[in-house]
CSV table of N, CA and C in Angstrom, one decimal:
chain,number,residue,atom,x,y,z
K,1,MET,N,101.4,113.4,102.4
K,1,MET,CA,100.3,112.7,103.0
K,1,MET,C,100.8,111.8,104.1
K,2,SER,N,100.2,111.8,105.2
K,2,SER,CA,100.6,111.0,106.3
K,2,SER,C,100.0,109.6,106.2
K,3,GLU,N,100.5,108.7,106.9
K,3,GLU,CA,100.0,107.3,106.9
K,3,GLU,C,98.6,107.3,107.4
K,4,ARG,N,98.3,108.1,108.4
K,4,ARG,CA,97.0,108.2,108.9
K,4,ARG,C,96.0,108.7,107.8
K,5,ASP,N,96.4,109.7,107.1
K,5,ASP,CA,95.6,110.2,106.0
K,5,ASP,C,95.3,109.1,104.9
K,6,LEU,N,96.3,108.4,104.6
K,6,LEU,CA,96.2,107.3,103.7
K,6,LEU,C,95.2,106.2,104.2
K,7,TYR,N,95.3,105.9,105.5
K,7,TYR,CA,94.4,104.9,106.1
K,7,TYR,C,93.0,105.4,106.0
K,8,LEU,N,92.8,106.6,106.4
K,8,LEU,CA,91.4,107.2,106.3
K,8,LEU,C,90.9,107.3,104.9
K,9,MET,N,91.7,107.6,104.0
K,9,MET,CA,91.3,107.7,102.6
K,9,MET,C,90.8,106.3,102.0
K,10,TYR,N,91.5,105.2,102.5
K,10,TYR,CA,91.2,103.9,102.0
K,10,TYR,C,90.3,103.1,103.0
K,11,LEU,N,89.8,103.7,104.0
K,11,LEU,CA,89.0,103.0,104.9
K,11,LEU,C,87.8,102.2,104.3
K,12,PRO,N,87.1,102.8,103.3
K,12,PRO,CA,86.0,102.0,102.7
K,12,PRO,C,86.5,100.7,102.0
K,13,GLN,N,87.7,100.8,101.4
K,13,GLN,CA,88.3,99.6,100.8
K,13,GLN,C,88.8,98.6,101.8
K,14,ILE,N,89.3,99.1,102.9
K,14,ILE,CA,89.7,98.2,104.0
K,14,ILE,C,88.5,97.5,104.6
K,15,ALA,N,87.4,98.2,104.8
K,15,ALA,CA,86.2,97.6,105.3
K,15,ALA,C,85.7,96.5,104.3
K,16,GLU,N,85.8,96.8,103.0
K,16,GLU,CA,85.4,95.7,102.0
K,16,GLU,C,86.3,94.5,102.1
K,17,MET,N,87.6,94.8,102.4
K,17,MET,CA,88.5,93.6,102.6
K,17,MET,C,88.1,92.8,103.8
K,18,VAL,N,87.7,93.5,104.9
K,18,VAL,CA,87.3,92.7,106.1
K,18,VAL,C,86.1,91.8,105.8
K,19,VAL,N,85.1,92.4,105.1
K,19,VAL,CA,83.9,91.6,104.7
K,19,VAL,C,84.3,90.4,103.8
K,20,SER,N,85.1,90.7,102.9
K,20,SER,CA,85.5,89.6,102.0
K,20,SER,C,86.3,88.5,102.7
K,21,CYS,N,87.2,88.9,103.6
K,21,CYS,CA,88.0,88.0,104.4
K,21,CYS,C,87.2,87.2,105.4
K,22,GLN,N,86.1,87.7,105.8
K,22,GLN,CA,85.2,87.0,106.8
K,22,GLN,C,84.7,85.7,106.1
K,23,GLN,N,84.6,85.7,104.8
K,23,GLN,CA,84.0,84.6,104.1
K,23,GLN,C,85.1,83.5,103.8
K,24,MET,N,86.4,83.8,104.0
K,24,MET,CA,87.5,82.9,103.7
K,24,MET,C,87.8,82.0,104.8
K,25,THR,N,88.2,80.8,104.4
K,25,THR,CA,88.8,79.9,105.4
K,25,THR,C,90.1,80.5,105.9
K,26,GLN,N,90.7,80.0,107.0
K,26,GLN,CA,91.9,80.4,107.5
K,26,GLN,C,93.0,80.2,106.4
K,27,GLU,N,93.0,79.0,105.8
K,27,GLU,CA,94.0,78.7,104.8
K,27,GLU,C,93.9,79.7,103.6
K,28,ASP,N,92.7,79.9,103.1
K,28,ASP,CA,92.5,80.8,102.0
K,28,ASP,C,92.9,82.2,102.3
K,29,TYR,N,92.6,82.6,103.6
K,29,TYR,CA,93.0,84.0,104.0
K,29,TYR,C,94.5,84.1,104.1
K,30,GLU,N,95.2,83.2,104.6
K,30,GLU,CA,96.7,83.3,104.7
K,30,GLU,C,97.3,83.3,103.3
K,31,GLN,N,96.7,82.5,102.4
K,31,GLN,CA,97.2,82.5,101.0
K,31,GLN,C,97.0,83.9,100.3
K,32,TRP,N,95.8,84.4,100.6
K,32,TRP,CA,95.5,85.8,100.0
K,32,TRP,C,96.4,86.8,100.5
K,33,LYS,N,96.7,86.8,101.8
K,33,LYS,CA,97.7,87.7,102.4
K,33,LYS,C,99.0,87.6,101.8
K,34,GLN,N,99.5,86.4,101.6
K,34,GLN,CA,100.8,86.2,101.0
K,34,GLN,C,100.9,86.7,99.6
K,35,GLU,N,99.8,86.4,98.8
K,35,GLU,CA,99.8,86.9,97.4
K,35,GLU,C,99.7,88.4,97.4
K,36,THR,N,98.9,89.0,98.2
K,36,THR,CA,98.8,90.4,98.3
K,36,THR,C,100.1,91.1,98.6
K,37,LEU,N,100.8,90.6,99.6
K,37,LEU,CA,102.1,91.2,100.0
K,37,LEU,C,103.1,91.1,98.9
K,38,GLN,N,103.0,90.1,98.1
K,38,GLN,CA,103.9,90.0,96.9
K,38,GLN,C,103.7,91.1,95.9
K,39,LEU,N,102.5,91.7,95.9
K,39,LEU,CA,102.1,92.7,94.9
K,39,LEU,C,102.3,94.1,95.4
K,40,VAL,N,102.6,94.2,96.7
K,40,VAL,CA,102.7,95.5,97.4
K,40,VAL,C,104.1,96.0,97.2
K,41,PRO,N,104.3,97.3,96.7
K,41,PRO,CA,105.6,97.9,96.6
K,41,PRO,C,106.3,97.9,97.9
K,42,ASN,N,107.6,97.8,97.9
K,42,ASN,CA,108.4,97.9,99.2
K,42,ASN,C,108.1,99.1,100.0
K,43,GLU,N,107.8,100.2,99.4
K,43,GLU,CA,107.6,101.5,100.1
K,43,GLU,C,106.3,101.4,100.9
K,44,ALA,N,105.4,100.5,100.5
K,44,ALA,CA,104.1,100.4,101.2
K,44,ALA,C,103.9,99.2,102.1
K,45,ASN,N,105.0,98.5,102.3
K,45,ASN,CA,105.0,97.2,103.0
K,45,ASN,C,104.6,97.5,104.5
K,46,ASP,N,105.2,98.4,105.2
K,46,ASP,CA,104.9,98.7,106.6
K,46,ASP,C,103.4,99.1,106.7
K,47,PHE,N,102.9,99.9,105.8
K,47,PHE,CA,101.5,100.3,105.9
K,47,PHE,C,100.6,99.1,105.7
K,48,MET,N,100.9,98.3,104.8
K,48,MET,CA,100.1,97.1,104.5
K,48,MET,C,100.1,96.1,105.7
K,49,GLN,N,101.2,96.0,106.4
K,49,GLN,CA,101.2,95.2,107.6
K,49,GLN,C,100.3,95.7,108.6
K,50,LYS,N,100.1,97.0,108.7
K,50,LYS,CA,99.2,97.6,109.7
K,50,LYS,C,97.8,97.4,109.2
K,51,VAL,N,97.5,97.5,107.9
K,51,VAL,CA,96.2,97.2,107.4
K,51,VAL,C,95.8,95.8,107.6
K,52,PHE,N,96.8,94.9,107.4
K,52,PHE,CA,96.5,93.5,107.7
K,52,PHE,C,96.2,93.2,109.2
K,53,ALA,N,96.8,94.0,110.1
K,53,ALA,CA,96.5,93.8,111.5
K,53,ALA,C,95.1,94.2,111.8
K,54,VAL,N,94.6,95.2,111.1
K,54,VAL,CA,93.1,95.6,111.2
K,54,VAL,C,92.3,94.5,110.6
K,55,VAL,N,92.6,94.1,109.4
K,55,VAL,CA,91.8,93.0,108.8
K,55,VAL,C,91.8,91.7,109.6
K,56,ASP,N,93.0,91.4,110.1
K,56,ASP,CA,93.1,90.2,110.9
K,56,ASP,C,92.1,90.2,112.1
K,57,MET,N,92.1,91.3,112.8
K,57,MET,CA,91.2,91.5,113.9
K,57,MET,C,89.7,91.5,113.6
K,58,TYR,N,89.3,92.3,112.6
K,58,TYR,CA,87.9,92.4,112.3
K,58,TYR,C,87.4,91.4,111.4
K,59,SER,N,88.2,90.6,110.8
K,59,SER,CA,87.7,89.5,109.9
K,59,SER,C,87.5,88.2,110.8
K,60,GLY,N,88.0,88.2,112.0
K,60,GLY,CA,87.8,87.1,112.8
K,60,GLY,C,88.9,86.0,112.7
K,61,HIS,N,89.9,86.3,111.9
K,61,HIS,CA,91.0,85.4,111.6
K,61,HIS,C,92.1,85.4,112.7
K,62,ARG,N,92.1,86.5,113.5
K,62,ARG,CA,93.1,86.6,114.6
K,62,ARG,C,92.4,87.4,115.6
K,63,LYS,N,92.7,87.1,116.9
K,63,LYS,CA,92.2,87.9,118.0
K,63,LYS,C,93.3,88.9,118.4
K,64,ALA,N,92.8,90.1,118.7
K,64,ALA,CA,93.7,91.1,119.3
K,64,ALA,C,94.1,90.7,120.7
K,65,SER,N,95.3,91.0,121.1
K,65,SER,CA,95.7,90.6,122.5
K,65,SER,C,95.2,91.5,123.6
K,66,ASN,N,94.6,92.6,123.2
K,66,ASN,CA,94.0,93.5,124.2
K,66,ASN,C,92.8,94.2,123.6
K,67,ASP,N,92.2,95.1,124.3
K,67,ASP,CA,90.9,95.7,123.9
K,67,ASP,C,91.1,97.0,123.1
K,68,LEU,N,92.4,97.4,122.9
K,68,LEU,CA,92.6,98.6,122.1
K,68,LEU,C,92.1,98.4,120.7
K,69,HIS,N,91.6,99.5,120.1
K,69,HIS,CA,91.1,99.4,118.7
K,69,HIS,C,92.3,99.5,117.8
K,70,MET,N,92.4,98.6,116.8
K,70,MET,CA,93.5,98.6,115.9
K,70,MET,C,93.6,99.9,115.1
K,71,GLU,N,92.5,100.6,114.9
K,71,GLU,CA,92.6,101.8,114.1
K,71,GLU,C,93.5,102.8,114.9
K,72,THR,N,93.5,102.8,116.2
K,72,THR,CA,94.4,103.6,117.0
K,72,THR,C,95.8,103.3,116.7
K,73,TYR,N,96.1,102.0,116.6
K,73,TYR,CA,97.5,101.5,116.4
K,73,TYR,C,97.9,102.1,115.0
K,74,VAL,N,97.1,101.9,114.0
K,74,VAL,CA,97.5,102.4,112.7
K,74,VAL,C,97.6,103.9,112.6
K,75,CYS,N,96.7,104.6,113.2
K,75,CYS,CA,96.7,106.0,113.0
K,75,CYS,C,97.7,106.7,113.9
K,76,ALA,N,98.0,106.1,115.1
K,76,ALA,CA,98.9,106.7,116.0
K,76,ALA,C,100.4,106.4,115.7
K,77,ALA,N,100.6,105.4,114.8
K,77,ALA,CA,102.0,105.0,114.5
K,77,ALA,C,102.8,106.1,113.8
K,78,THR,N,102.1,107.0,113.2
K,78,THR,CA,102.9,108.1,112.4
K,78,THR,C,102.7,109.4,113.0
K,79,GLU,N,102.0,109.6,114.1
K,79,GLU,CA,101.7,110.9,114.6
K,79,GLU,C,102.8,111.2,115.7
């Protein structure tokens, strides 16, 4: 299974993460990210960093530096 397939399979859960994170303060959000990363197996760390890039952008906690959609970044990284 490619990273893109994995991303698409978990897209509903990623969308739920975005909605949950929109309700968090910046401090709570950063703490949640750190705690989550500690639970992620090493093999999935790169993928989760890409998921966090999407969550960062769409939750409002960080702005993207350009107008490209982050999904393109995640999906194109393994193609």
